[in-house]
mmCIF file of C-alpha atoms in Angstrom:
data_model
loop_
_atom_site.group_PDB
_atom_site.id
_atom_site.type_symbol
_atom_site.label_atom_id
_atom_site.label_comp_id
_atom_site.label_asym_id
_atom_site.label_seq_id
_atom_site.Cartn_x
_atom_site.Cartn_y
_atom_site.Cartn_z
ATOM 1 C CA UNK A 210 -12.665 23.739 6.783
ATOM 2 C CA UNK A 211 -9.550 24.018 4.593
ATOM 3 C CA UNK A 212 -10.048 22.451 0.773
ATOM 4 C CA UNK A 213 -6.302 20.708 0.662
ATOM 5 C CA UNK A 214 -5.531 17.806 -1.427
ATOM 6 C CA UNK A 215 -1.904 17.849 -0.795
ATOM 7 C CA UNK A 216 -2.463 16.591 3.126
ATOM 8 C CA UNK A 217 -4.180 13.453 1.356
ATOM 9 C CA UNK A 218 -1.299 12.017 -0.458
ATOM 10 C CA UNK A 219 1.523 13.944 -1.983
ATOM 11 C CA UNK A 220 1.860 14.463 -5.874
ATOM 12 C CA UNK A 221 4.933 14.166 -8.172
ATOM 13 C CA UNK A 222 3.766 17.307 -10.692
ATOM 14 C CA UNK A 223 1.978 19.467 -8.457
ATOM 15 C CA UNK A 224 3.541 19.561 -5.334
ATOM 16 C CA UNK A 225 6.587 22.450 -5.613
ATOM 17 C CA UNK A 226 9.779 21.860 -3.491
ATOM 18 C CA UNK A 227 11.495 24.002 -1.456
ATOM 19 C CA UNK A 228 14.806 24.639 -2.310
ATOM 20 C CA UNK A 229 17.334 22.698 -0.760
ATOM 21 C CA UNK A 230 20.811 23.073 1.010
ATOM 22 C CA UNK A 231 22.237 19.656 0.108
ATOM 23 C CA UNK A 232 22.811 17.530 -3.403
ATOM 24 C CA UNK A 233 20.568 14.816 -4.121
ATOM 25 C CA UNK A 234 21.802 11.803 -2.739
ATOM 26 C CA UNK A 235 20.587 9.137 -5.393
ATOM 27 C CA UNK A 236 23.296 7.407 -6.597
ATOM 28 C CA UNK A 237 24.423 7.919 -10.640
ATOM 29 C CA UNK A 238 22.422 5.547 -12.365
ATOM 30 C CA UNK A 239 19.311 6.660 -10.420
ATOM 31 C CA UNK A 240 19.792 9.965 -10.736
ATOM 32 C CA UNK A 241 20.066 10.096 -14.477
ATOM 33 C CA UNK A 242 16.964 7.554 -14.416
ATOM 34 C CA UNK A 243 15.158 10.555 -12.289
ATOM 35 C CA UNK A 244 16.362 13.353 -14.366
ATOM 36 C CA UNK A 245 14.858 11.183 -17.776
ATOM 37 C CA UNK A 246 11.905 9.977 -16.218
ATOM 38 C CA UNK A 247 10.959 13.269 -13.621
ATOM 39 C CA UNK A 248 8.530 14.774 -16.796
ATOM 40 C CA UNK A 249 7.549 11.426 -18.846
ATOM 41 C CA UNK A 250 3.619 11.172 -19.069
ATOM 42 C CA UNK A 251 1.437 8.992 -16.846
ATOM 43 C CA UNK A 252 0.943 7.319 -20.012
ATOM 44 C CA UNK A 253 4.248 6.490 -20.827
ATOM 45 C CA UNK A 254 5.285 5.382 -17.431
ATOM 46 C CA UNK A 255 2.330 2.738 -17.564
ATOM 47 C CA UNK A 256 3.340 1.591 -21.032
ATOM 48 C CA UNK A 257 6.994 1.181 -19.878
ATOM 49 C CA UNK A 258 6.030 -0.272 -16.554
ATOM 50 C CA UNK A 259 3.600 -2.932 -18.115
ATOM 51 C CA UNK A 260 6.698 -3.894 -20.344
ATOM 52 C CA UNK A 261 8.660 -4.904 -17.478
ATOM 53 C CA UNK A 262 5.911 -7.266 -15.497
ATOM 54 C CA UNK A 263 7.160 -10.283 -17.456
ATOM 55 C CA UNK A 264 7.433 -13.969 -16.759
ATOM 56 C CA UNK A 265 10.684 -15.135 -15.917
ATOM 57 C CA UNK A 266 10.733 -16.529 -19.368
ATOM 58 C CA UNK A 267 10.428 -13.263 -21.124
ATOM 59 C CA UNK A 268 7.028 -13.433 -22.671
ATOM 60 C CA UNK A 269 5.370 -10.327 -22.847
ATOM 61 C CA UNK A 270 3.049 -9.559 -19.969
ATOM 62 C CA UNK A 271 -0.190 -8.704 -21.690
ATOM 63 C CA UNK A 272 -0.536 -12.048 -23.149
ATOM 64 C CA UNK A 273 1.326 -14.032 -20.347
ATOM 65 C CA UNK A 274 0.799 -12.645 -16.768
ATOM 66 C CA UNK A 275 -2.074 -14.169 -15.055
ATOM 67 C CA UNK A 276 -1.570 -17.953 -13.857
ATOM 68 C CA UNK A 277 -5.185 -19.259 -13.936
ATOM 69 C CA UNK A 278 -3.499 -21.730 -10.989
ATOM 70 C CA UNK A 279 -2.256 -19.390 -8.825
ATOM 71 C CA UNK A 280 -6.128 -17.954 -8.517
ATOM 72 C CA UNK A 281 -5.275 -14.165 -6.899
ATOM 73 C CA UNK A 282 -8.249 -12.637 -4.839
ATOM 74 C CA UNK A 283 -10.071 -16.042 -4.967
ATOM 75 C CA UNK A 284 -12.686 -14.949 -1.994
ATOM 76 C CA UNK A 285 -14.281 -12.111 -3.824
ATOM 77 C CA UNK A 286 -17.780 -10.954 -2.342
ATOM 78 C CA UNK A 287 -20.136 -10.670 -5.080
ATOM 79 C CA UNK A 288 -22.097 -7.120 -5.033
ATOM 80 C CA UNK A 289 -25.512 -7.450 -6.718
ATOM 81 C CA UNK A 290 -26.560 -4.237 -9.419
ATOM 82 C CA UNK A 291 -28.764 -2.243 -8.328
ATOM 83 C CA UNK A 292 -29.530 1.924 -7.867
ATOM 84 C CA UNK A 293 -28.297 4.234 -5.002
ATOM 85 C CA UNK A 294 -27.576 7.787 -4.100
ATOM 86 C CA UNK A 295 -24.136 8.804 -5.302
ATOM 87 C CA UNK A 296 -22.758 11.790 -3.763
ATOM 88 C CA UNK A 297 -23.793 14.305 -1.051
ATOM 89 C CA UNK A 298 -25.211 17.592 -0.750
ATOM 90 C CA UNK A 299 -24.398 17.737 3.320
ATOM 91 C CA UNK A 300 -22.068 20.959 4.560
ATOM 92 C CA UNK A 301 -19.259 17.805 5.278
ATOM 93 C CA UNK A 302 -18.855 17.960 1.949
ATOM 94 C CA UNK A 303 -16.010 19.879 0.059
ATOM 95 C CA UNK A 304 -17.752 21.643 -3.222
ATOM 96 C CA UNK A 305 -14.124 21.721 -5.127
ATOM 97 C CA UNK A 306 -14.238 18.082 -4.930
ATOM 98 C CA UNK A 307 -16.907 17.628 -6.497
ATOM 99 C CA UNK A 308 -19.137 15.559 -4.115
ATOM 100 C CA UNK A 309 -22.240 16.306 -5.345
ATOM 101 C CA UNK A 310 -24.923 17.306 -6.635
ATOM 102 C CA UNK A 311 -25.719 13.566 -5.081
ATOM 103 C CA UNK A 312 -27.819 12.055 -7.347
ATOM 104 C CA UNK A 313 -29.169 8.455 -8.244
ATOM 105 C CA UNK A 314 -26.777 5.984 -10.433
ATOM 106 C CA UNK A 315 -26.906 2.321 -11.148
ATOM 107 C CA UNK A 316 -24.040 0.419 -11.503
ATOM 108 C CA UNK A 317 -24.052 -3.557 -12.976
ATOM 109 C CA UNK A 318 -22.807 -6.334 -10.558
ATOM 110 C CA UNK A 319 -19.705 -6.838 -9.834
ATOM 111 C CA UNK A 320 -17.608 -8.758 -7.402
ATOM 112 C CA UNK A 321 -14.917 -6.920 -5.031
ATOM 113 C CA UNK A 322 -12.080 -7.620 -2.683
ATOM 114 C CA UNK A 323 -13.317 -7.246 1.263
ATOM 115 C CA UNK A 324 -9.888 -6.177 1.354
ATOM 116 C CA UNK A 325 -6.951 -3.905 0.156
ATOM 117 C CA UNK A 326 -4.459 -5.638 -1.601
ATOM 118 C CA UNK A 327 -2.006 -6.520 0.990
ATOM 119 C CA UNK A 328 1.649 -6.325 1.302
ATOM 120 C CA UNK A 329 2.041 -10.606 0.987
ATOM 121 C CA UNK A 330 -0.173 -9.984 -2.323
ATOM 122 C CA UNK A 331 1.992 -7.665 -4.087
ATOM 123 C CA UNK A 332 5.012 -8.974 -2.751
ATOM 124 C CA UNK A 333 4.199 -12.402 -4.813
ATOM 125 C CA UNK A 334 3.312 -10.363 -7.970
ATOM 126 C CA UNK A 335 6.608 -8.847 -7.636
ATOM 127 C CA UNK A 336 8.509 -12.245 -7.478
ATOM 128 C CA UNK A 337 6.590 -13.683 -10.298
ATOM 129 C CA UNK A 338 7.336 -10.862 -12.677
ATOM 130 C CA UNK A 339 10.372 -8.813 -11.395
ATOM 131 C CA UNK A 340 7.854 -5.949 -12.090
ATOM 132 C CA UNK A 341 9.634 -2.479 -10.906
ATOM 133 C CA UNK A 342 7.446 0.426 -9.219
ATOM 134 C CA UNK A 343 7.444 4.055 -10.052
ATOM 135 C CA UNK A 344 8.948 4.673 -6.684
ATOM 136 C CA UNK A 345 12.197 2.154 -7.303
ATOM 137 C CA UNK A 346 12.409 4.136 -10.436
ATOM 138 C CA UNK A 347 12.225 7.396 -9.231
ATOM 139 C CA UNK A 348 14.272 6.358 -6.441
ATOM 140 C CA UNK A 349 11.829 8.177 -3.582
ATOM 141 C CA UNK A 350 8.372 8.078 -2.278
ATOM 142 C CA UNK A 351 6.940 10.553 -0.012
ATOM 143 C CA UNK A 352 6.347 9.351 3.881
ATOM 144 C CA UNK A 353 4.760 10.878 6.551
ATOM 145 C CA UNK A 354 7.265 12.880 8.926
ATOM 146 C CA UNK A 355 6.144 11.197 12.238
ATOM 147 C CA UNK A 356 6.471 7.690 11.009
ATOM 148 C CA UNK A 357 9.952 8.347 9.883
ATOM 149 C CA UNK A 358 13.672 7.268 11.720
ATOM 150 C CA UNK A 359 15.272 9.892 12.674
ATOM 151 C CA UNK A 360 18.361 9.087 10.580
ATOM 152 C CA UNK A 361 16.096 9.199 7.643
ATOM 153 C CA UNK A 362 14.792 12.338 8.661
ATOM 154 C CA UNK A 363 18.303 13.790 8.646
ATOM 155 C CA UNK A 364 18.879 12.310 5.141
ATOM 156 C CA UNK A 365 15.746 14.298 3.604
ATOM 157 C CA UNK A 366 16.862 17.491 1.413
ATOM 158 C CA UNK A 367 13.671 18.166 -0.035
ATOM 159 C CA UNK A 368 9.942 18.987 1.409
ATOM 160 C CA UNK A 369 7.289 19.973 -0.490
ATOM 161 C CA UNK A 370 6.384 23.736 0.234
ATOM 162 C CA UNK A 371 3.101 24.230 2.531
ATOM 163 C CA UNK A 372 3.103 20.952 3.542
ATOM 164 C CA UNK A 373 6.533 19.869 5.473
ATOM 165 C CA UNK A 374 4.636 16.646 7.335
ATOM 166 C CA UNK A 375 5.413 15.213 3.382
ATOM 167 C CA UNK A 376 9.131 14.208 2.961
ATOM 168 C CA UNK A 377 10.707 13.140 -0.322
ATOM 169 C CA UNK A 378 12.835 10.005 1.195
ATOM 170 C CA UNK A 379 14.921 8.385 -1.123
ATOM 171 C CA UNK A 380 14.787 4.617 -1.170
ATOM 172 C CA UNK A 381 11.011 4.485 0.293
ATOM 173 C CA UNK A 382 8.778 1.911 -1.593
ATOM 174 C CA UNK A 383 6.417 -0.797 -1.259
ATOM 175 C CA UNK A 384 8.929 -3.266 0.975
ATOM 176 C CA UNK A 385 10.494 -0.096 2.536
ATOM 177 C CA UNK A 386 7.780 2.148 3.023
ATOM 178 C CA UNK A 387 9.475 4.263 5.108
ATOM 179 C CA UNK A 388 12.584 4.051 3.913
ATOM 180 C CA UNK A 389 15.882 2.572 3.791
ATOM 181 C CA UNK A 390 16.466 1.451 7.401
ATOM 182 C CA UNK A 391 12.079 0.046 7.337
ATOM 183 C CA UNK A 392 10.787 -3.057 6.463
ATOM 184 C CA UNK A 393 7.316 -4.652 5.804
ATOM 185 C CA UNK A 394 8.375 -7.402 8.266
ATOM 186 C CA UNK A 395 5.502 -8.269 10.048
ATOM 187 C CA UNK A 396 2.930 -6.150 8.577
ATOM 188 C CA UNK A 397 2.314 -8.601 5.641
ATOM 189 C CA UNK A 398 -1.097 -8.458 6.340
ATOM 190 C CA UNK A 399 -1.422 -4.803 5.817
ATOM 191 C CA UNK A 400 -2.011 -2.954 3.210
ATOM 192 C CA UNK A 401 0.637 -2.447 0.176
ATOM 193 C CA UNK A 402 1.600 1.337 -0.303
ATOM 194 C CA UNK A 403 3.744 3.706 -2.188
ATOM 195 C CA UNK A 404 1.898 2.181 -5.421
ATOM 196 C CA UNK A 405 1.130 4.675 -7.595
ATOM 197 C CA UNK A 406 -2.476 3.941 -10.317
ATOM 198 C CA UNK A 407 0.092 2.671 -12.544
ATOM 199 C CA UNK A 408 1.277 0.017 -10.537
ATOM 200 C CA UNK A 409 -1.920 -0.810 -9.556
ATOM 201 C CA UNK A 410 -2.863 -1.575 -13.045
ATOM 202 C CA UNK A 411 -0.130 -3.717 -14.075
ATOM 203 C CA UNK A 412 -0.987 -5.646 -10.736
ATOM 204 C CA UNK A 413 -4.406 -5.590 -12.053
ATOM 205 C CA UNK A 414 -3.617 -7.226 -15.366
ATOM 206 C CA UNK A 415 -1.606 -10.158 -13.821
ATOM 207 C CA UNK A 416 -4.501 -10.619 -10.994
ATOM 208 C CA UNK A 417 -6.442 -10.798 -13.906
ATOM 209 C CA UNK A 418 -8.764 -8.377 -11.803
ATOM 210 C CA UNK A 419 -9.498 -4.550 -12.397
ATOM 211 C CA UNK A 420 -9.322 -1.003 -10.091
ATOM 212 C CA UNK A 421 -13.386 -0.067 -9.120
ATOM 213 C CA UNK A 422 -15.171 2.829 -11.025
ATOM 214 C CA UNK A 423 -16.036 5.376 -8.200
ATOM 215 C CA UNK A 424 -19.475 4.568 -8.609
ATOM 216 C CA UNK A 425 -18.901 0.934 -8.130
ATOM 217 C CA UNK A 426 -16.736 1.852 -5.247
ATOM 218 C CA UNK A 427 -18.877 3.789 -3.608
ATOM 219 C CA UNK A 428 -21.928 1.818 -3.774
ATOM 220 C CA UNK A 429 -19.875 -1.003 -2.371
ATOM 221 C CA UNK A 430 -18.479 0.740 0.426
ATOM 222 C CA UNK A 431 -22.130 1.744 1.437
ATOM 223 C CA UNK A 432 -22.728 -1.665 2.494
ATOM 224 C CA UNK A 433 -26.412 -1.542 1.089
ATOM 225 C CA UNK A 434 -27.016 1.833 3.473
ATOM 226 C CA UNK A 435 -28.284 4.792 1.760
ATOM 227 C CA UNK A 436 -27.257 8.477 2.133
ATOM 228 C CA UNK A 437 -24.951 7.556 5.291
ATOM 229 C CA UNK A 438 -21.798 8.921 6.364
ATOM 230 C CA UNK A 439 -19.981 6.003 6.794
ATOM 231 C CA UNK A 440 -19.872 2.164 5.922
ATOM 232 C CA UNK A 441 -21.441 2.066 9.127
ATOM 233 C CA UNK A 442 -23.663 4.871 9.691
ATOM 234 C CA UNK A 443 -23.722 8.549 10.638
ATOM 235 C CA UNK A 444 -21.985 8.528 14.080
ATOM 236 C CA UNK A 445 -17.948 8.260 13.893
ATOM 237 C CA UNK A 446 -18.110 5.245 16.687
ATOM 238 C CA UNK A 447 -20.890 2.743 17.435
ATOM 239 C CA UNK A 448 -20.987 2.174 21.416
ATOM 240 C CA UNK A 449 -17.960 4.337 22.133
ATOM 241 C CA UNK A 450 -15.646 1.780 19.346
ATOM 242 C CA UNK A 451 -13.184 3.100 16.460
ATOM 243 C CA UNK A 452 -14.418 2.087 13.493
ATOM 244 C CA UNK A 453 -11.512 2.565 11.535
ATOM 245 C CA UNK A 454 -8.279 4.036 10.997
ATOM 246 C CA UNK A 455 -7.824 7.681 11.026
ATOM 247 C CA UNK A 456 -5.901 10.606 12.753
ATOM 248 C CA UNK A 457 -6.838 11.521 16.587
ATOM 249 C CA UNK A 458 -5.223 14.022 17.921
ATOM 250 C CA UNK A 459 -3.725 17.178 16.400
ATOM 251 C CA UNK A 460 -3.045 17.093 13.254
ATOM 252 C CA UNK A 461 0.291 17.121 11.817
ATOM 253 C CA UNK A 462 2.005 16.644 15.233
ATOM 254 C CA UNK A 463 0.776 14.094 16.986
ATOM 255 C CA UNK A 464 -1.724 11.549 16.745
ATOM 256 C CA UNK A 465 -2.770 10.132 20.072
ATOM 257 C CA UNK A 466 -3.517 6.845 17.976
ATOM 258 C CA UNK A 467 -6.382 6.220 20.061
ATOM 259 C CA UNK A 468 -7.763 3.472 17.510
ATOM 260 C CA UNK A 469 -4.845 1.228 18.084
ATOM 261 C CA UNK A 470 -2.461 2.341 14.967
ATOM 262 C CA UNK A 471 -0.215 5.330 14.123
ATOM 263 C CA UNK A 472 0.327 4.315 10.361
ATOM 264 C CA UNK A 473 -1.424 1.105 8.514
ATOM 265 C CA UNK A 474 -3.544 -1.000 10.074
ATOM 266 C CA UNK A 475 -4.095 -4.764 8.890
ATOM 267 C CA UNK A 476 -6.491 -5.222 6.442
ATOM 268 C CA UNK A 477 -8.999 -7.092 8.184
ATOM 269 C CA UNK A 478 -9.284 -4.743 10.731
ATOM 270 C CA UNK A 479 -12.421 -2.811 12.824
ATOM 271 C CA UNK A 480 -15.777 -4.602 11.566
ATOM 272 C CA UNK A 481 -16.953 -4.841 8.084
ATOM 273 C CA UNK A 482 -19.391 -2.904 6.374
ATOM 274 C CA UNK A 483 -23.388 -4.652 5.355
ATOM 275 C CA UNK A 484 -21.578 -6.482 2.057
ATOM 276 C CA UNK A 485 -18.801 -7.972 4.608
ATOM 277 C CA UNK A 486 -15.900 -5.366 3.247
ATOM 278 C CA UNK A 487 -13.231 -4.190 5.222
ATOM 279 C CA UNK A 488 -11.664 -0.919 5.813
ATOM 280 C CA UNK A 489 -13.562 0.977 3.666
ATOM 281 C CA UNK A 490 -12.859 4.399 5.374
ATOM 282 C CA UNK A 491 -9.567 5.213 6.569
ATOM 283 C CA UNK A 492 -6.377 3.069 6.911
ATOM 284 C CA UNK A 493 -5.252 3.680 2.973
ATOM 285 C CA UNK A 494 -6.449 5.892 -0.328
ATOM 286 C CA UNK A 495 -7.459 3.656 -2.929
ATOM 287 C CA UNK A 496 -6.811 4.111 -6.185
ATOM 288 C CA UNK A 497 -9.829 3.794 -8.207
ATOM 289 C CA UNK A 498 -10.210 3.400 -12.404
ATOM 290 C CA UNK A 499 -11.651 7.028 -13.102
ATOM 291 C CA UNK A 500 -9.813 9.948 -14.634
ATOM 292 C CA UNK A 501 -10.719 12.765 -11.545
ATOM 293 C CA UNK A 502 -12.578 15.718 -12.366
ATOM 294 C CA UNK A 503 -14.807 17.816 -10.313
ATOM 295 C CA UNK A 504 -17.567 17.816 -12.145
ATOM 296 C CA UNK A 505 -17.608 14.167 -12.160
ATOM 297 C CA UNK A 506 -21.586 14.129 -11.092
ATOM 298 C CA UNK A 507 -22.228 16.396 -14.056
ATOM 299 C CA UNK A 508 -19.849 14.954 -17.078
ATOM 300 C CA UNK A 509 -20.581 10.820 -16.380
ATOM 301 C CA UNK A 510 -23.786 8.504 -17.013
ATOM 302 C CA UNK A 511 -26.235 7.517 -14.484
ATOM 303 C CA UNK A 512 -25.768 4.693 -15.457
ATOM 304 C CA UNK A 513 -22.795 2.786 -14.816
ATOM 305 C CA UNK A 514 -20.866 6.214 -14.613
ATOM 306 C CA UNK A 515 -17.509 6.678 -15.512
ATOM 307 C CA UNK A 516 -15.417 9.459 -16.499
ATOM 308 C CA UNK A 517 -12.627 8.487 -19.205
ATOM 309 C CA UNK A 518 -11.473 11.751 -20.478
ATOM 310 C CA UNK A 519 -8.175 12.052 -19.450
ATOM 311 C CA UNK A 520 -7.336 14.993 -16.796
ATOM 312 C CA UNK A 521 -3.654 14.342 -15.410
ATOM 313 C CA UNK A 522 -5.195 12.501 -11.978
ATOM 314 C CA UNK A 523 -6.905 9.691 -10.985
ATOM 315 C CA UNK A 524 -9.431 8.897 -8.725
ATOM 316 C CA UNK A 525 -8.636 8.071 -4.933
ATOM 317 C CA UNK A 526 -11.592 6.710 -2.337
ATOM 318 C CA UNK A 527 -11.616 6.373 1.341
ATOM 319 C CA UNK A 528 -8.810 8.483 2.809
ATOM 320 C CA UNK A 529 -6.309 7.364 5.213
ATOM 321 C CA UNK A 530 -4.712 7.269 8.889
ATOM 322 C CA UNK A 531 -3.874 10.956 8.064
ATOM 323 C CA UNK A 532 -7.275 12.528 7.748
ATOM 324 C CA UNK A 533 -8.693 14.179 10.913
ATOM 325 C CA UNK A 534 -11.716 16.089 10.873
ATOM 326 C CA UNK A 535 -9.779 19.371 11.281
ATOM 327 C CA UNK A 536 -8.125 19.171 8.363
ATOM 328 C CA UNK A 537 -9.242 16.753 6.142
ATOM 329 C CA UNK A 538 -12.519 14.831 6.271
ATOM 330 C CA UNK A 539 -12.422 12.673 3.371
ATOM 331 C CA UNK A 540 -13.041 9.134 4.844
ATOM 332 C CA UNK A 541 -16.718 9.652 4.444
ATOM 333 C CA UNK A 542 -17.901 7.251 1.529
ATOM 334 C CA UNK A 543 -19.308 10.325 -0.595
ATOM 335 C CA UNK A 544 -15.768 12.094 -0.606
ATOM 336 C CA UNK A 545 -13.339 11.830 -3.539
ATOM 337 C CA UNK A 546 -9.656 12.913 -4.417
ATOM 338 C CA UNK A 547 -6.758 12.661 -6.638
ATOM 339 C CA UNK A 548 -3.190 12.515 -7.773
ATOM 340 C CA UNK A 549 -1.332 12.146 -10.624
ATOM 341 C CA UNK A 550 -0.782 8.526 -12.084
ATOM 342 C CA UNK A 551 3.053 8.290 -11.375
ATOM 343 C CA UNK A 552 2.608 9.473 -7.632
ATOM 344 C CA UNK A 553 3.242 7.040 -4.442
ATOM 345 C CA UNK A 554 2.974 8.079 -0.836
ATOM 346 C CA UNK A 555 3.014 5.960 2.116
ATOM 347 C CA UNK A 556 -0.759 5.979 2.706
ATOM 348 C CA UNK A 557 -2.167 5.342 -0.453
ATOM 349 C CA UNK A 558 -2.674 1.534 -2.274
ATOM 350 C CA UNK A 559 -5.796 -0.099 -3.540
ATOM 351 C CA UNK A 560 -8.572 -2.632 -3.836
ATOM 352 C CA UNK A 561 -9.728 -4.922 -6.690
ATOM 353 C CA UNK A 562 -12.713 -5.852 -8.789
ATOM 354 C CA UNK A 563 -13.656 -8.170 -11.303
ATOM 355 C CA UNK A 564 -16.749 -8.348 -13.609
#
């Protein structure tokens, strides 16, 4: 089985383009925005980012953000502490990921969103703070080729090299996703993409909520099982049922969409795991607190593990509509992968925790 990242969720730094016969198409003020920005830090996005989630009276949004009325992600499901088996040793497993060696970990309680954030939940953050995303600032988002118009296909003059199923389309983000001539209307019930981590922070901070550890992810997404495959158990289906959103067919070029959805899928879709949490393999990546490394299981704690030394990417969980067995397995609840903190694709957003 083939050990890509890049058919996960395409990255801003390490993804190389091809070269291209046409000019970029941003207009001036967003090109010269793209040209600063294109090599800032992940750091310095986040600190410029957090600067602009303000309330509409200016105050800063560190001290200002949350409104204890508006109570965001008031039906959290609380998720006892307690000991499990992180990681896994099985042959499903991809060893540059850094899987395993699965071993036990305890994490403290917590409580947790049974869902993704949604595209109604970011879309209210947004008009309460006029925050901007890394896509609107970079002025493009990467979304999948099959999902795309075909006018937008025709406006794409750049593809990342080795994997063309990722184009760079200009004017994708979260109320676009993909692109210009798309809308979220009707799918505010699914979840919110092209949100890079630092997005999801600054969301965090005015939710007055936090992104999951991987180990509190994980355990979580378990559903009180231990050593399974899935949320649900070791078999893909249960009685001859999808049990979530992935890829079936041939992967990149076509997906016979046999579980009822091409791209996202509402959030409370397919049946929740033991702890009454949805969608925790497939549909979206989500973005989880950890600095990624692949020795993860040999660098953190066994207790409450997490790993804080910075290492250009962050932590993603649960894979997406994309992932097929073929290709790329990686919405089994032991599998992990990353991308950089400025980078938004069109199958990637997250969940929240607080405690």
């Amino acid at each position: 089985m083939q050990e890509h990242h890049a058919c996960c969720a395409g990255s801003r730094e390490k993804v190389k383009f091809a070269e291209s016969n046409g000019k970029d198409r941003l207009d001036g003020n967003l090109g010269a925005d793209k040209e600063k920005d294109g090599n800032r830090s992940g750091a310095k996005v986040h600190e410029q980012n957090l600067s602009r989630a303000k309330d509409y009276d200016g105050t800063p949004s560190r001290t200002k953000m949350h409104d204890p009325y508006a109570a965001p992600h008031a039906n959290m499901v609380h998720i006892p502490g307690g000991t499990f088996m992180m990681g896994t040793d099985t042959k499903e497993g991809f060893p540059r990921d850094g899987e395993g060696p699965a071993r036990g970990v305890s994490v403290s309680g917590f409580e947790i969103s049974p869902f993704a954030v949604t595209n109604a939940e970011f879309q209210r953050f947004v008009e309460t703070t006029g925050y901007v995303t890394d896509a609107e600032k970079y002025g493009w988002s990467y979304v999948f080729e099959l999902l795309a118009s075909e006018e937008t296909k025709a406006s794409v003059v750049q593809v990342p090299q080795g994997v063309p199923w990722w184009l760079v389309v200009e004017g994708a983000y979260w109320a676009a996703p993909e692109g210009k001539d798309s809308s979220i209307e009707g799918r505010m019930d699914h979840p919110v993409v092209h949100v890079s981590w630092n997005d999801a922070d600054v969301y965090c901070q005015w939710a007055g909520v936090r992104l999951p550890t991987e180990a509190e992810w994980e355990y979580a997404a378990r559903g009180g099982l231990e050593g399974r495959t899935y949320p649900w158990g070791d078999l893909l289906k249960q009685d001859g049922e999808h049990q979530c959103n992935i890829w079936q067919g041939k992967f990149p070029v076509k997906n016979n969409a046999s579980d009822g959805y091409i791209g996202t899928a509402p959030v409370d879709a397919y049946k929740p795991n033991g702890y009454g949490l949805y969608n925790m393999s497939g549909n979206v990546w989500e973005w989880c607190a950890d600095w990624f490394s692949p020795a993860y299981h040999q660098q953190t704690s066994a207790a409450n593990p997490f790993h804080a030394k910075p290492s250009g990417s962050r932590s993603m969980r649960g894979g997406s509509y994309l992932c097929h067995k073929s290709y790329c397995n990686r919405y089994r609840v032991a599998a992990r992968s990353s991308n950089t903190p400025d980078s938004s694709t069109g199958n990637c957003g997250f969940r929240v925790v607080r405690g």
